Each structure stands twice: as C-alpha cells, then as structure tokens.
PDB file of C-alpha atoms in Angstrom:
ATOM      1  CA  MET A   1      78.881  18.855  55.990  1.00 75.00           C
ATOM      2  CA  ILE A   2      80.174  19.876  59.405  1.00 79.00           C
ATOM      3  CA  SER A   3      78.081  22.460  61.250  1.00 82.00           C
ATOM      4  CA  LYS A   4      79.241  26.076  61.394  1.00 78.00           C
ATOM      5  CA  LYS A   5      79.652  25.928  65.184  1.00 82.00           C
ATOM      6  CA  LEU A   6      81.996  22.961  65.018  1.00 85.00           C
ATOM      7  CA  VAL A   7      83.915  24.475  62.101  1.00 84.00           C
ATOM      8  CA  ALA A   8      84.456  27.623  64.154  1.00 81.00           C
ATOM      9  CA  ALA A   9      85.413  25.715  67.298  1.00 86.00           C
ATOM     10  CA  SER A  10      87.935  23.562  65.466  1.00 89.00           C
ATOM     11  CA  SER A  11      89.496  26.316  63.375  1.00 90.00           C
ATOM     12  CA  GLU A  12      92.293  27.280  65.768  1.00 91.00           C
ATOM     13  CA  PRO A  13      93.500  23.752  66.588  1.00 94.00           C
ATOM     14  CA  LEU A  14      93.375  22.900  62.887  1.00 94.00           C
ATOM     15  CA  VAL A  15      95.486  25.887  61.902  1.00 95.00           C
ATOM     16  CA  LEU A  16      97.965  25.173  64.716  1.00 96.00           C
ATOM     17  CA  ALA A  17      98.142  21.497  63.731  1.00 96.00           C
ATOM     18  CA  ILE A  18      98.776  22.317  60.054  1.00 95.00           C
ATOM     19  CA  LEU A  19     101.485  24.823  60.948  1.00 96.00           C
ATOM     20  CA  SER A  20     103.121  22.281  63.267  1.00 95.00           C
ATOM     21  CA  HIS A  21     104.121  20.457  60.056  1.00 95.00           C
ATOM     22  CA  GLY A  22     105.871  23.533  58.708  1.00 94.00           C
ATOM     23  CA  GLU A  23     105.458  27.079  57.436  1.00 95.00           C
ATOM     24  CA  SER A  24     102.465  27.768  55.218  1.00 94.00           C
ATOM     25  CA  TYR A  25     100.237  30.551  53.884  1.00 92.00           C
ATOM     26  CA  GLY A  26      96.493  31.173  53.998  1.00 91.00           C
ATOM     27  CA  TYR A  27      95.451  29.667  50.699  1.00 89.00           C
ATOM     28  CA  ALA A  28      97.581  26.551  51.211  1.00 91.00           C
ATOM     29  CA  ILE A  29      96.157  26.076  54.714  1.00 93.00           C
ATOM     30  CA  LEU A  30      92.650  26.268  53.312  1.00 90.00           C
ATOM     31  CA  GLN A  31      93.444  23.700  50.621  1.00 89.00           C
ATOM     32  CA  ARG A  32      95.063  21.420  53.178  1.00 91.00           C
ATOM     33  CA  VAL A  33      91.971  21.508  55.405  1.00 90.00           C
ATOM     34  CA  ARG A  34      89.742  20.727  52.434  1.00 87.00           C
ATOM     35  CA  ALA A  35      91.940  17.868  51.289  1.00 89.00           C
ATOM     36  CA  MET A  36      92.414  16.374  54.759  1.00 89.00           C
ATOM     37  CA  SER A  37      88.697  16.495  55.525  1.00 88.00           C
ATOM     38  CA  GLY A  38      87.681  15.169  52.123  1.00 87.00           C
ATOM     39  CA  GLY A  39      85.884  18.452  51.463  1.00 83.00           C
ATOM     40  CA  ARG A  40      83.538  18.006  54.433  1.00 84.00           C
ATOM     41  CA  LEU A  41      85.166  20.811  56.429  1.00 82.00           C
ATOM     42  CA  ALA A  42      84.232  23.586  54.058  1.00 74.00           C
ATOM     43  CA  TRP A  43      86.075  26.548  55.493  1.00 79.00           C
ATOM     44  CA  ASN A  44      85.030  29.977  54.488  1.00 74.00           C
ATOM     45  CA  GLU A  45      87.949  32.123  53.286  1.00 75.00           C
ATOM     46  CA  GLY A  46      86.455  34.995  55.237  1.00 77.00           C
ATOM     47  CA  MET A  47      86.805  32.972  58.398  1.00 80.00           C
ATOM     48  CA  LEU A  48      90.363  31.710  57.932  1.00 86.00           C
ATOM     49  CA  TYR A  49      92.195  35.016  57.704  1.00 87.00           C
ATOM     50  CA  PRO A  50      90.694  36.575  60.849  1.00 85.00           C
ATOM     51  CA  VAL A  51      91.609  33.338  62.675  1.00 88.00           C
ATOM     52  CA  LEU A  52      95.196  33.610  61.407  1.00 90.00           C
ATOM     53  CA  HIS A  53      95.399  37.238  62.475  1.00 86.00           C
ATOM     54  CA  ARG A  54      93.916  36.455  65.883  1.00 85.00           C
ATOM     55  CA  LEU A  55      96.449  33.666  66.448  1.00 91.00           C
ATOM     56  CA  GLU A  56      99.238  35.984  65.332  1.00 89.00           C
ATOM     57  CA  ARG A  57      98.179  38.686  67.762  1.00 83.00           C
ATOM     58  CA  ALA A  58      97.948  36.115  70.534  1.00 86.00           C
ATOM     59  CA  GLY A  59     101.573  35.180  69.811  1.00 91.00           C
ATOM     60  CA  LEU A  60     100.696  31.580  68.942  1.00 93.00           C
ATOM     61  CA  ILE A  61     101.916  31.905  65.371  1.00 95.00           C
ATOM     62  CA  GLU A  62     104.442  34.181  63.700  1.00 94.00           C
ATOM     63  CA  ALA A  63     104.238  35.672  60.243  1.00 92.00           C
ATOM     64  CA  ARG A  64     106.614  37.019  57.649  1.00 92.00           C
ATOM     65  CA  TRP A  65     106.017  38.619  54.270  1.00 90.00           C
ATOM     66  CA  GLU A  66     107.805  37.311  51.256  1.00 88.00           C
ATOM     67  CA  ASP A  67     108.011  39.046  47.895  1.00 82.00           C
ATOM     68  CA  GLY A  68     107.840  36.796  44.904  1.00 70.00           C
ATOM     69  CA  GLY A  69     106.598  37.049  41.336  1.00 69.00           C
ATOM     70  CA  GLY A  70     105.621  40.708  41.796  1.00 71.00           C
ATOM     71  CA  ARG A  71     103.330  40.073  44.724  1.00 76.00           C
ATOM     72  CA  LYS A  72     103.598  39.726  48.470  1.00 82.00           C
ATOM     73  CA  ARG A  73     102.656  36.554  50.293  1.00 90.00           C
ATOM     74  CA  LYS A  74     102.314  36.159  54.047  1.00 91.00           C
ATOM     75  CA  TYR A  75     103.767  32.981  55.505  1.00 94.00           C
ATOM     76  CA  TYR A  76     102.844  31.723  58.968  1.00 95.00           C
ATOM     77  CA  ARG A  77     104.740  29.420  61.280  1.00 96.00           C
ATOM     78  CA  LEU A  78     104.069  28.042  64.742  1.00 95.00           C
ATOM     79  CA  ALA A  79     105.569  30.003  67.655  1.00 94.00           C
ATOM     80  CA  ALA A  80     106.745  28.374  70.895  1.00 94.00           C
ATOM     81  CA  ALA A  81     103.524  29.473  72.625  1.00 94.00           C
ATOM     82  CA  GLY A  82     101.616  27.955  69.718  1.00 94.00           C
ATOM     83  CA  GLU A  83     103.258  24.589  70.286  1.00 95.00           C
ATOM     84  CA  ARG A  84     102.122  24.645  73.906  1.00 95.00           C
ATOM     85  CA  ALA A  85      98.634  25.751  72.886  1.00 94.00           C
ATOM     86  CA  LEU A  86      98.460  22.952  70.331  1.00 95.00           C
ATOM     87  CA  ALA A  87      99.434  20.358  72.944  1.00 95.00           C
ATOM     88  CA  SER A  88      96.736  21.684  75.254  1.00 94.00           C
ATOM     89  CA  GLU A  89      94.138  21.725  72.451  1.00 93.00           C
ATOM     90  CA  GLN A  90      95.085  18.186  71.517  1.00 94.00           C
ATOM     91  CA  GLU A  91      94.464  16.999  75.083  1.00 95.00           C
ATOM     92  CA  GLU A  92      91.080  18.722  75.197  1.00 94.00           C
ATOM     93  CA  TRP A  93      89.919  17.360  71.852  1.00 94.00           C
ATOM     94  CA  GLU A  94      91.065  13.880  72.826  1.00 95.00           C
ATOM     95  CA  VAL A  95      88.936  14.075  75.980  1.00 95.00           C
ATOM     96  CA  VAL A  96      85.910  15.165  73.936  1.00 93.00           C
ATOM     97  CA  ASP A  97      86.585  12.479  71.339  1.00 93.00           C
ATOM     98  CA  ALA A  98      87.036   9.729  73.967  1.00 94.00           C
ATOM     99  CA  THR A  99      83.912  10.786  75.843  1.00 95.00           C
ATOM    100  CA  LEU A 100      81.754  10.826  72.749  1.00 93.00           C
ATOM    101  CA  ARG A 101      83.113   7.504  71.532  1.00 93.00           C
ATOM    102  CA  ALA A 102      82.457   5.899  74.913  1.00 92.00           C
ATOM    103  CA  LEU A 103      78.915   7.263  74.949  1.00 93.00           C
ATOM    104  CA  TRP A 104      78.135   6.219  71.395  1.00 91.00           C
ATOM    105  CA  GLU A 105      79.640   2.779  71.818  1.00 87.00           C
ATOM    106  CA  GLY A 106      77.690   2.389  75.077  1.00 79.00           C
ATOM    107  CA  ALA A 107      74.491   3.542  73.396  1.00 61.00           C
ATOM    108  CA  GLY A 108      75.034   1.073  70.576  1.00 53.00           C
ATOM    109  CA  ALA A 109      75.682  -1.833  72.966  1.00 52.00           C
TER     110      ALA A 109
ATOM    111  CA  MET B   1     100.433  34.551  34.389  1.00 50.00           C
ATOM    112  CA  LEU B   2      97.115  36.209  35.074  1.00 54.00           C
ATOM    113  CA  ASP B   3      96.544  39.275  32.956  1.00 61.00           C
ATOM    114  CA  HIS B   4      93.333  40.541  34.545  1.00 66.00           C
ATOM    115  CA  ARG B   5      95.040  43.006  36.823  1.00 73.00           C
ATOM    116  CA  GLU B   6      92.094  45.407  36.825  1.00 79.00           C
ATOM    117  CA  GLU B   7      89.869  42.858  38.600  1.00 79.00           C
ATOM    118  CA  LEU B   8      92.444  42.391  41.326  1.00 80.00           C
ATOM    119  CA  ALA B   9      92.927  46.148  41.570  1.00 84.00           C
ATOM    120  CA  ALA B  10      89.140  46.574  41.968  1.00 83.00           C
ATOM    121  CA  LEU B  11      89.129  43.958  44.708  1.00 83.00           C
ATOM    122  CA  ARG B  12      91.961  45.740  46.499  1.00 84.00           C
ATOM    123  CA  ARG B  13      90.043  49.034  46.287  1.00 84.00           C
ATOM    124  CA  ALA B  14      86.891  47.439  47.720  1.00 82.00           C
ATOM    125  CA  LEU B  15      88.850  45.857  50.561  1.00 82.00           C
ATOM    126  CA  ARG B  16      90.602  49.147  51.332  1.00 80.00           C
ATOM    127  CA  CYS B  17      87.259  50.978  51.327  1.00 76.00           C
ATOM    128  CA  ALA B  18      85.966  48.390  53.785  1.00 74.00           C
ATOM    129  CA  GLY B  19      88.594  49.567  56.222  1.00 72.00           C
ATOM    130  CA  LEU B  20      90.827  46.499  56.056  1.00 77.00           C
ATOM    131  CA  THR B  21      94.487  47.134  56.750  1.00 77.00           C
ATOM    132  CA  PRO B  22      97.031  47.104  53.876  1.00 80.00           C
ATOM    133  CA  ASP B  23      98.373  43.773  55.130  1.00 82.00           C
ATOM    134  CA  GLN B  24      94.892  42.258  55.154  1.00 82.00           C
ATOM    135  CA  VAL B  25      94.255  43.617  51.658  1.00 85.00           C
ATOM    136  CA  ASP B  26      97.542  42.137  50.372  1.00 86.00           C
ATOM    137  CA  GLU B  27      96.823  38.791  51.947  1.00 87.00           C
ATOM    138  CA  LEU B  28      93.288  38.506  50.608  1.00 87.00           C
ATOM    139  CA  ALA B  29      94.332  39.666  47.126  1.00 87.00           C
ATOM    140  CA  ASP B  30      97.090  37.047  47.158  1.00 87.00           C
ATOM    141  CA  HIS B  31      94.495  34.472  48.163  1.00 88.00           C
ATOM    142  CA  VAL B  32      92.222  35.345  45.234  1.00 88.00           C
ATOM    143  CA  GLU B  33      95.159  35.302  42.823  1.00 86.00           C
ATOM    144  CA  ALA B  34      96.362  31.904  44.089  1.00 86.00           C
ATOM    145  CA  ASP B  35      92.852  30.495  43.842  1.00 87.00           C
ATOM    146  CA  ALA B  36      92.449  31.884  40.310  1.00 87.00           C
ATOM    147  CA  ARG B  37      95.790  30.363  39.242  1.00 86.00           C
ATOM    148  CA  ARG B  38      94.682  26.967  40.484  1.00 87.00           C
ATOM    149  CA  ARG B  39      91.429  27.294  38.539  1.00 88.00           C
ATOM    150  CA  VAL B  40      93.355  28.319  35.402  1.00 87.00           C
ATOM    151  CA  ASP B  41      95.608  25.276  35.839  1.00 88.00           C
ATOM    152  CA  SER B  42      92.456  23.153  36.001  1.00 86.00           C
ATOM    153  CA  GLY B  43      91.436  24.425  32.556  1.00 87.00           C
ATOM    154  CA  CYS B  44      89.279  27.406  33.481  1.00 84.00           C
ATOM    155  CA  GLY B  45      89.519  30.627  31.433  1.00 84.00           C
ATOM    156  CA  GLU B  46      91.371  33.471  33.165  1.00 83.00           C
ATOM    157  CA  ALA B  47      88.434  35.860  33.435  1.00 83.00           C
ATOM    158  CA  GLN B  48      86.113  33.176  34.730  1.00 85.00           C
ATOM    159  CA  ALA B  49      88.801  31.871  37.119  1.00 86.00           C
ATOM    160  CA  LEU B  50      89.168  35.320  38.653  1.00 85.00           C
ATOM    161  CA  ARG B  51      85.404  35.774  38.902  1.00 85.00           C
ATOM    162  CA  GLU B  52      85.013  32.417  40.640  1.00 86.00           C
ATOM    163  CA  ALA B  53      87.969  33.042  42.956  1.00 86.00           C
ATOM    164  CA  ARG B  54      86.572  36.451  43.843  1.00 84.00           C
ATOM    165  CA  ALA B  55      83.109  34.980  44.487  1.00 84.00           C
ATOM    166  CA  ALA B  56      84.620  32.262  46.712  1.00 82.00           C
ATOM    167  CA  LEU B  57      86.073  34.964  48.939  1.00 81.00           C
ATOM    168  CA  GLY B  58      82.536  36.057  49.796  1.00 80.00           C
ATOM    169  CA  PRO B  59      81.081  39.537  50.295  1.00 80.00           C
ATOM    170  CA  VAL B  60      83.484  42.189  51.527  1.00 79.00           C
ATOM    171  CA  GLU B  61      81.037  43.133  54.299  1.00 75.00           C
ATOM    172  CA  ALA B  62      81.283  39.605  55.687  1.00 77.00           C
ATOM    173  CA  LEU B  63      85.082  39.733  55.563  1.00 78.00           C
ATOM    174  CA  ARG B  64      85.145  43.009  57.395  1.00 76.00           C
ATOM    175  CA  ALA B  65      82.683  41.691  59.999  1.00 74.00           C
ATOM    176  CA  GLU B  66      84.877  38.629  60.578  1.00 73.00           C
ATOM    177  CA  PHE B  67      88.004  40.736  61.007  1.00 74.00           C
ATOM    178  CA  GLN B  68      86.168  43.028  63.409  1.00 69.00           C
ATOM    179  CA  LYS B  69      84.820  40.063  65.333  1.00 66.00           C
ATOM    180  CA  ALA B  70      88.362  38.716  65.625  1.00 64.00           C
ATOM    181  CA  ASN B  71      89.588  42.046  66.888  1.00 61.00           C
ATOM    182  CA  PRO B  72      86.608  44.085  68.111  1.00 56.00           C
ATOM    183  CA  SER B  73      88.453  46.537  70.298  1.00 52.00           C
ATOM    184  CA  MET B  74      91.172  47.699  67.905  1.00 54.00           C
ATOM    185  CA  ASP B  75      88.967  49.880  65.786  1.00 65.00           C
ATOM    186  CA  LEU B  76      87.456  51.558  68.831  1.00 71.00           C
ATOM    187  CA  VAL B  77      90.858  51.992  70.453  1.00 75.00           C
ATOM    188  CA  SER B  78      92.290  53.667  67.351  1.00 76.00           C
ATOM    189  CA  LYS B  79      89.306  56.032  67.124  1.00 76.00           C
ATOM    190  CA  LEU B  80      89.533  57.013  70.786  1.00 81.00           C
ATOM    191  CA  ALA B  81      93.301  57.411  70.406  1.00 84.00           C
ATOM    192  CA  GLY B  82      92.702  59.754  67.455  1.00 82.00           C
ATOM    193  CA  LEU B  83      90.280  61.863  69.488  1.00 80.00           C
ATOM    194  CA  ALA B  84      92.672  61.915  72.435  1.00 85.00           C
ATOM    195  CA  LEU B  85      95.479  63.025  70.116  1.00 86.00           C
ATOM    196  CA  SER B  86      93.322  65.890  68.824  1.00 81.00           C
ATOM    197  CA  ALA B  87      92.593  66.991  72.400  1.00 79.00           C
ATOM    198  CA  LEU B  88      96.279  66.719  73.297  1.00 83.00           C
ATOM    199  CA  VAL B  89      97.352  68.850  70.331  1.00 83.00           C
ATOM    200  CA  VAL B  90      94.870  71.574  71.302  1.00 76.00           C
ATOM    201  CA  ALA B  91      96.013  71.412  74.920  1.00 77.00           C
ATOM    202  CA  LEU B  92      99.709  71.551  74.007  1.00 80.00           C
ATOM    203  CA  ALA B  93      99.226  74.327  71.470  1.00 78.00           C
ATOM    204  CA  PHE B  94      97.339  76.484  73.952  1.00 73.00           C
ATOM    205  CA  GLY B  95      99.380  75.443  76.973  1.00 72.00           C
ATOM    206  CA  ALA B  96     102.547  76.654  75.280  1.00 72.00           C
ATOM    207  CA  THR B  97     101.275  80.204  74.965  1.00 70.00           C
ATOM    208  CA  GLY B  98      98.738  80.625  77.723  1.00 70.00           C
ATOM    209  CA  ASP B  99      97.036  79.225  80.756  1.00 74.00           C
ATOM    210  CA  LEU B 100      95.458  75.906  79.812  1.00 74.00           C
ATOM    211  CA  TRP B 101      92.773  76.302  82.460  1.00 77.00           C
ATOM    212  CA  ALA B 102      91.584  79.426  80.672  1.00 78.00           C
ATOM    213  CA  LEU B 103      90.132  77.008  78.095  1.00 80.00           C
ATOM    214  CA  VAL B 104      87.892  75.453  80.725  1.00 84.00           C
ATOM    215  CA  HIS B 105      84.736  77.384  81.404  1.00 87.00           C
ATOM    216  CA  ALA B 106      81.960  75.415  83.051  1.00 89.00           C
ATOM    217  CA  PRO B 107      79.023  77.676  82.093  1.00 88.00           C
ATOM    218  CA  ALA B 108      79.964  77.599  78.390  1.00 90.00           C
ATOM    219  CA  LEU B 109      80.561  73.846  78.530  1.00 91.00           C
ATOM    220  CA  LEU B 110      77.218  73.254  80.227  1.00 92.00           C
ATOM    221  CA  LEU B 111      75.440  75.539  77.813  1.00 91.00           C
ATOM    222  CA  VAL B 112      76.811  73.942  74.643  1.00 93.00           C
ATOM    223  CA  GLY B 113      76.879  70.344  75.932  1.00 94.00           C
ATOM    224  CA  GLY B 114      73.432  70.681  77.454  1.00 94.00           C
ATOM    225  CA  LEU B 115      71.883  72.152  74.328  1.00 94.00           C
ATOM    226  CA  VAL B 116      73.409  69.473  72.090  1.00 94.00           C
ATOM    227  CA  ALA B 117      72.428  66.591  74.375  1.00 94.00           C
ATOM    228  CA  GLY B 118      68.994  68.023  75.061  1.00 95.00           C
ATOM    229  CA  GLY B 119      68.319  68.737  71.404  1.00 94.00           C
ATOM    230  CA  LEU B 120      69.332  65.241  70.363  1.00 94.00           C
ATOM    231  CA  VAL B 121      67.286  63.529  73.060  1.00 94.00           C
ATOM    232  CA  ALA B 122      64.277  65.717  72.240  1.00 93.00           C
ATOM    233  CA  SER B 123      64.564  64.825  68.547  1.00 92.00           C
ATOM    234  CA  PHE B 124      65.425  61.144  68.683  1.00 91.00           C
ATOM    235  CA  GLY B 125      65.027  59.893  72.263  1.00 92.00           C
ATOM    236  CA  PRO B 126      67.878  58.743  74.496  1.00 92.00           C
ATOM    237  CA  VAL B 127      68.039  55.142  73.212  1.00 90.00           C
ATOM    238  CA  ARG B 128      68.543  56.095  69.561  1.00 90.00           C
ATOM    239  CA  VAL B 129      71.115  58.726  70.493  1.00 91.00           C
ATOM    240  CA  VAL B 130      73.143  56.242  72.550  1.00 90.00           C
ATOM    241  CA  ARG B 131      72.871  53.608  69.801  1.00 88.00           C
ATOM    242  CA  ALA B 132      74.008  56.067  67.136  1.00 88.00           C
ATOM    243  CA  LEU B 133      77.038  57.107  69.182  1.00 88.00           C
ATOM    244  CA  ARG B 134      77.882  53.472  69.862  1.00 85.00           C
ATOM    245  CA  ALA B 135      77.475  52.551  66.190  1.00 83.00           C
ATOM    246  CA  GLY B 136      79.834  55.356  65.169  1.00 82.00           C
ATOM    247  CA  LEU B 137      82.463  54.413  67.725  1.00 81.00           C
ATOM    248  CA  THR B 138      82.394  50.673  67.066  1.00 76.00           C
ATOM    249  CA  GLY B 139      81.977  51.025  63.285  1.00 69.00           C
ATOM    250  CA  ARG B 140      79.769  47.955  63.129  1.00 65.00           C
ATOM    251  CA  PRO B 141      77.198  47.908  60.323  1.00 57.00           C
ATOM    252  CA  THR B 142      73.692  48.377  61.733  1.00 63.00           C
ATOM    253  CA  ASP B 143      70.136  48.021  60.494  1.00 64.00           C
ATOM    254  CA  ASP B 144      69.360  51.557  61.635  1.00 76.00           C
ATOM    255  CA  ALA B 145      72.055  53.308  59.589  1.00 73.00           C
ATOM    256  CA  GLU B 146      69.672  55.996  58.333  1.00 79.00           C
ATOM    257  CA  VAL B 147      68.521  56.991  61.828  1.00 86.00           C
ATOM    258  CA  HIS B 148      72.092  56.953  63.139  1.00 86.00           C
ATOM    259  CA  ALA B 149      73.217  59.200  60.284  1.00 87.00           C
ATOM    260  CA  GLY B 150      70.304  61.524  61.151  1.00 90.00           C
ATOM    261  CA  VAL B 151      71.320  61.675  64.810  1.00 93.00           C
ATOM    262  CA  VAL B 152      74.913  62.532  63.934  1.00 92.00           C
ATOM    263  CA  ALA B 153      73.921  65.129  61.312  1.00 93.00           C
ATOM    264  CA  ARG B 154      71.572  66.775  63.809  1.00 94.00           C
ATOM    265  CA  GLY B 155      74.280  66.674  66.497  1.00 94.00           C
ATOM    266  CA  TYR B 156      76.697  68.429  64.137  1.00 94.00           C
ATOM    267  CA  ARG B 157      74.227  71.223  63.388  1.00 94.00           C
ATOM    268  CA  LEU B 158      73.188  71.524  67.042  1.00 95.00           C
ATOM    269  CA  ALA B 159      76.823  71.825  68.151  1.00 95.00           C
ATOM    270  CA  TRP B 160      77.493  74.749  65.839  1.00 94.00           C
ATOM    271  CA  ALA B 161      74.127  76.357  66.679  1.00 95.00           C
ATOM    272  CA  SER B 162      74.774  75.973  70.413  1.00 94.00           C
ATOM    273  CA  GLY B 163      78.194  77.550  70.011  1.00 93.00           C
ATOM    274  CA  VAL B 164      76.694  80.541  68.227  1.00 94.00           C
ATOM    275  CA  LEU B 165      73.888  80.762  70.778  1.00 93.00           C
ATOM    276  CA  GLY B 166      76.447  80.733  73.595  1.00 91.00           C
ATOM    277  CA  THR B 167      78.301  83.533  71.854  1.00 92.00           C
ATOM    278  CA  ILE B 168      75.129  85.626  71.645  1.00 93.00           C
ATOM    279  CA  LEU B 169      74.223  84.945  75.286  1.00 91.00           C
ATOM    280  CA  GLY B 170      77.773  85.794  76.354  1.00 88.00           C
ATOM    281  CA  ALA B 171      77.579  89.044  74.393  1.00 90.00           C
ATOM    282  CA  ILE B 172      74.287  89.935  76.092  1.00 90.00           C
ATOM    283  CA  GLN B 173      75.887  89.162  79.455  1.00 86.00           C
ATOM    284  CA  MET B 174      78.772  91.469  78.540  1.00 86.00           C
ATOM    285  CA  LEU B 175      76.468  94.276  77.415  1.00 87.00           C
ATOM    286  CA  ALA B 176      74.705  94.145  80.784  1.00 86.00           C
ATOM    287  CA  GLN B 177      78.064  94.738  82.482  1.00 81.00           C
ATOM    288  CA  LEU B 178      79.319  97.578  80.306  1.00 81.00           C
ATOM    289  CA  ALA B 179      79.255  99.966  83.235  1.00 82.00           C
ATOM    290  CA  ASP B 180      81.650  97.736  85.146  1.00 81.00           C
ATOM    291  CA  PRO B 181      84.630  96.708  82.963  1.00 79.00           C
ATOM    292  CA  ALA B 182      85.834  94.288  85.675  1.00 78.00           C
ATOM    293  CA  GLY B 183      82.588  92.327  85.286  1.00 78.00           C
ATOM    294  CA  LEU B 184      83.037  91.779  81.537  1.00 83.00           C
ATOM    295  CA  GLY B 185      85.207  88.664  82.007  1.00 83.00           C
ATOM    296  CA  PRO B 186      82.570  85.946  82.528  1.00 82.00           C
ATOM    297  CA  GLY B 187      80.491  87.176  79.591  1.00 85.00           C
ATOM    298  CA  LEU B 188      83.538  87.360  77.326  1.00 87.00           C
ATOM    299  CA  ALA B 189      84.571  83.846  78.371  1.00 86.00           C
ATOM    300  CA  THR B 190      81.111  82.465  77.621  1.00 87.00           C
ATOM    301  CA  CYS B 191      81.096  84.378  74.344  1.00 89.00           C
ATOM    302  CA  THR B 192      84.352  82.994  72.971  1.00 89.00           C
ATOM    303  CA  LEU B 193      84.536  79.573  74.591  1.00 90.00           C
ATOM    304  CA  SER B 194      80.991  78.578  73.639  1.00 92.00           C
ATOM    305  CA  LEU B 195      81.944  78.966  70.002  1.00 92.00           C
ATOM    306  CA  LEU B 196      85.152  76.989  70.581  1.00 91.00           C
ATOM    307  CA  TYR B 197      83.279  74.152  72.319  1.00 92.00           C
ATOM    308  CA  GLY B 198      80.603  74.114  69.642  1.00 93.00           C
ATOM    309  CA  ALA B 199      83.225  73.941  66.888  1.00 93.00           C
ATOM    310  CA  LEU B 200      85.157  71.173  68.644  1.00 90.00           C
ATOM    311  CA  ILE B 201      82.055  69.090  69.344  1.00 92.00           C
ATOM    312  CA  ALA B 202      80.877  69.534  65.738  1.00 92.00           C
ATOM    313  CA  GLU B 203      84.148  69.124  63.852  1.00 89.00           C
ATOM    314  CA  VAL B 204      86.077  66.747  66.073  1.00 86.00           C
ATOM    315  CA  GLY B 205      83.133  64.858  67.544  1.00 89.00           C
ATOM    316  CA  PHE B 206      80.223  64.634  65.136  1.00 91.00           C
ATOM    317  CA  ALA B 207      82.193  65.040  61.887  1.00 90.00           C
ATOM    318  CA  ASN B 208      84.321  62.034  62.883  1.00 86.00           C
ATOM    319  CA  LEU B 209      81.245  60.057  63.919  1.00 87.00           C
ATOM    320  CA  ARG B 210      79.700  60.817  60.534  1.00 86.00           C
ATOM    321  CA  ALA B 211      82.834  59.595  58.730  1.00 81.00           C
ATOM    322  CA  TRP B 212      82.950  56.407  60.812  1.00 81.00           C
ATOM    323  CA  LEU B 213      79.260  55.701  60.209  1.00 79.00           C
ATOM    324  CA  GLU B 214      79.693  56.279  56.471  1.00 73.00           C
ATOM    325  CA  ARG B 215      82.638  53.917  56.407  1.00 67.00           C
ATOM    326  CA  ALA B 216      80.594  51.289  58.239  1.00 64.00           C
ATOM    327  CA  ALA B 217      77.775  51.665  55.707  1.00 57.00           C
ATOM    328  CA  VAL B 218      79.815  51.742  52.465  1.00 46.00           C
ATOM    329  CA  PRO B 219      78.174  49.372  49.979  1.00 40.00           C
ATOM    330  CA  LEU B 220      80.970  47.066  48.892  1.00 35.00           C
ATOM    331  CA  GLY B 221      81.700  44.065  46.776  1.00 31.00           C
TER     332      GLY B 221
END
C-alpha cells in the first residue's frame, strides 16, 4: 500500500491526468485510480471530493451537473489552466522519478 | 434500481447536518448510490450493498473535516459576513430615522464589554476564552467542546446581565441628576444603550457562537 502522505501528494496530478482523457465524475475517477494502480493506491472517498472541489475553485477543472435517472451527477472536465498545471506537475514528478531512479540504480551498482 | 431510498435519505440528512453544501450532499449521495449499484451488479443484496457503500464513504465527521481542510476560510468568511450583515442592517435601520452616532456610547460599551470579558476571563482564564471563540468561529471539532460550550453559555448570560446592570447604573446616574434636566442625557444614554449592547452581544454574538459550536459537535454518521 502507498503511504497516506504520497497518496495526498499525488492526488491532484492524478485527478488532472484522468480528466485530461475526458470528462468524468467522482466515483468513476476513484474506480479508475484503483484500477490503474492495481488497487495499491487506495483512495479514500472522503479525500477525493474535497480535492475535486479544491481544483474546481482553483479554476483547474470545470464542473457541470447533469440530471439523469432521477438523480443529479456532477461531471468534471479539465480547464485550460488545468492543462497547464498538469504539464507543470508532470515535469516535477518526472524530475522526482528520474532522481530517485538514478539514486536507486547507483545504490544498487 | 435501488429501492432503499430511506437509507440514502438518511445519509443526505446526516451530510446536511454536518454542514456540507447541497452540492456536496448531492455528489456524495450519488457516489454512494453508484457504489451500491456496482455492488448489486456483482451479486450483492441491495440492503447490504447500500450498507457497504455507505461504510466505504467513511464517517461524516471525517468528510466534513476534509472539506473544511480543503477550504478552511470559507466557513469563517461566511460567518463573519453574516455578523457584518447583521451590523449593517442595524446601522441602516437606525441611520434612516436618526443619528447613527447616537448608537455609539463609549461608557456603555466599556461597561458591557468590560464586564463580559472580565467575567469570562475570571471564570475560565484567557486561554480557554480565546480558544472557545476561535472554535466557534472556525467551526472545527475540538476535544474541549464541553468547556467551549460553557464559555459561550456564560458569555451569553453575562452579556444580558451586563446590559441590565448598565441600565441600573444609568438609572442611578440619572436619579443623581434629577435637579438638572440638562444633565440627564449621559445617564439615559448609559441606561438604554447598555441594554442594547448587552442584547446584541448575547443574541448576535454568543447565540451564534453557540449554534456554530453545536453544529461542529453534532454526532453524525
């Protein structure tokens, strides 16, 4: 299992990355994260929705309500600012990833 | 279709009581319903599917804490805006018919404010008083909820008592000036405005703090 700290740190880039593939809603995002991580990134439902709302307020994602089957569902999509934020996040995570890989490979050599 | 509407309705009620916005309530209820549907599709009974989906959402207190963490200032801003609106309404209502400055009377303000602050500090100490006020304004659940409720309840009573005390002192001041009608003004101002300040501090200040603390301490789930 991934530690809580890392789960929290990676939550925003993960949400942005999932939404970069198209519009989605909270439950589907959660399922996608679980499936993509093989169940090792066990997101707490209580954590996802505040993250979505925070990103929405920051203007990185946009939301719309859709009525269907007698209930309302909130769909999120990436905003232009979100695309820029995702690119920036991607660069940062790649630096961290490359640094750690170099260190671990060096330590193993 | 899921038929256990009452469970979802109970969840919505709990989320609303926790202070979540209608949009947040709708979204979380939709989440539970979607999760329950998936469990039903996997062969789970409806009632059990809803129970499991509800349990997966976690305690309502934790949800509220996460939402507050994500947006800590909003709650405080809306509370302060509400208080400011109350003050504005009083000011506008009085300003339309009289001199607004007539509502400001330093001796009465000092008397009531001083008695309330002094009484609270004497009873609970400055640290507890400040913590209770902060807990009420931020709405965050605390470990000291009982003490904070005590501080606010005492503040409410002290505010009314100080207002009445100010009225009595103002009346005594007036009685001492009966021979000189021109000197009745300050006593009359203390008399009436002390009661006004006491009522405002009690009903707008401490009554709201009490409501906010109660909302923060509602046992949910």
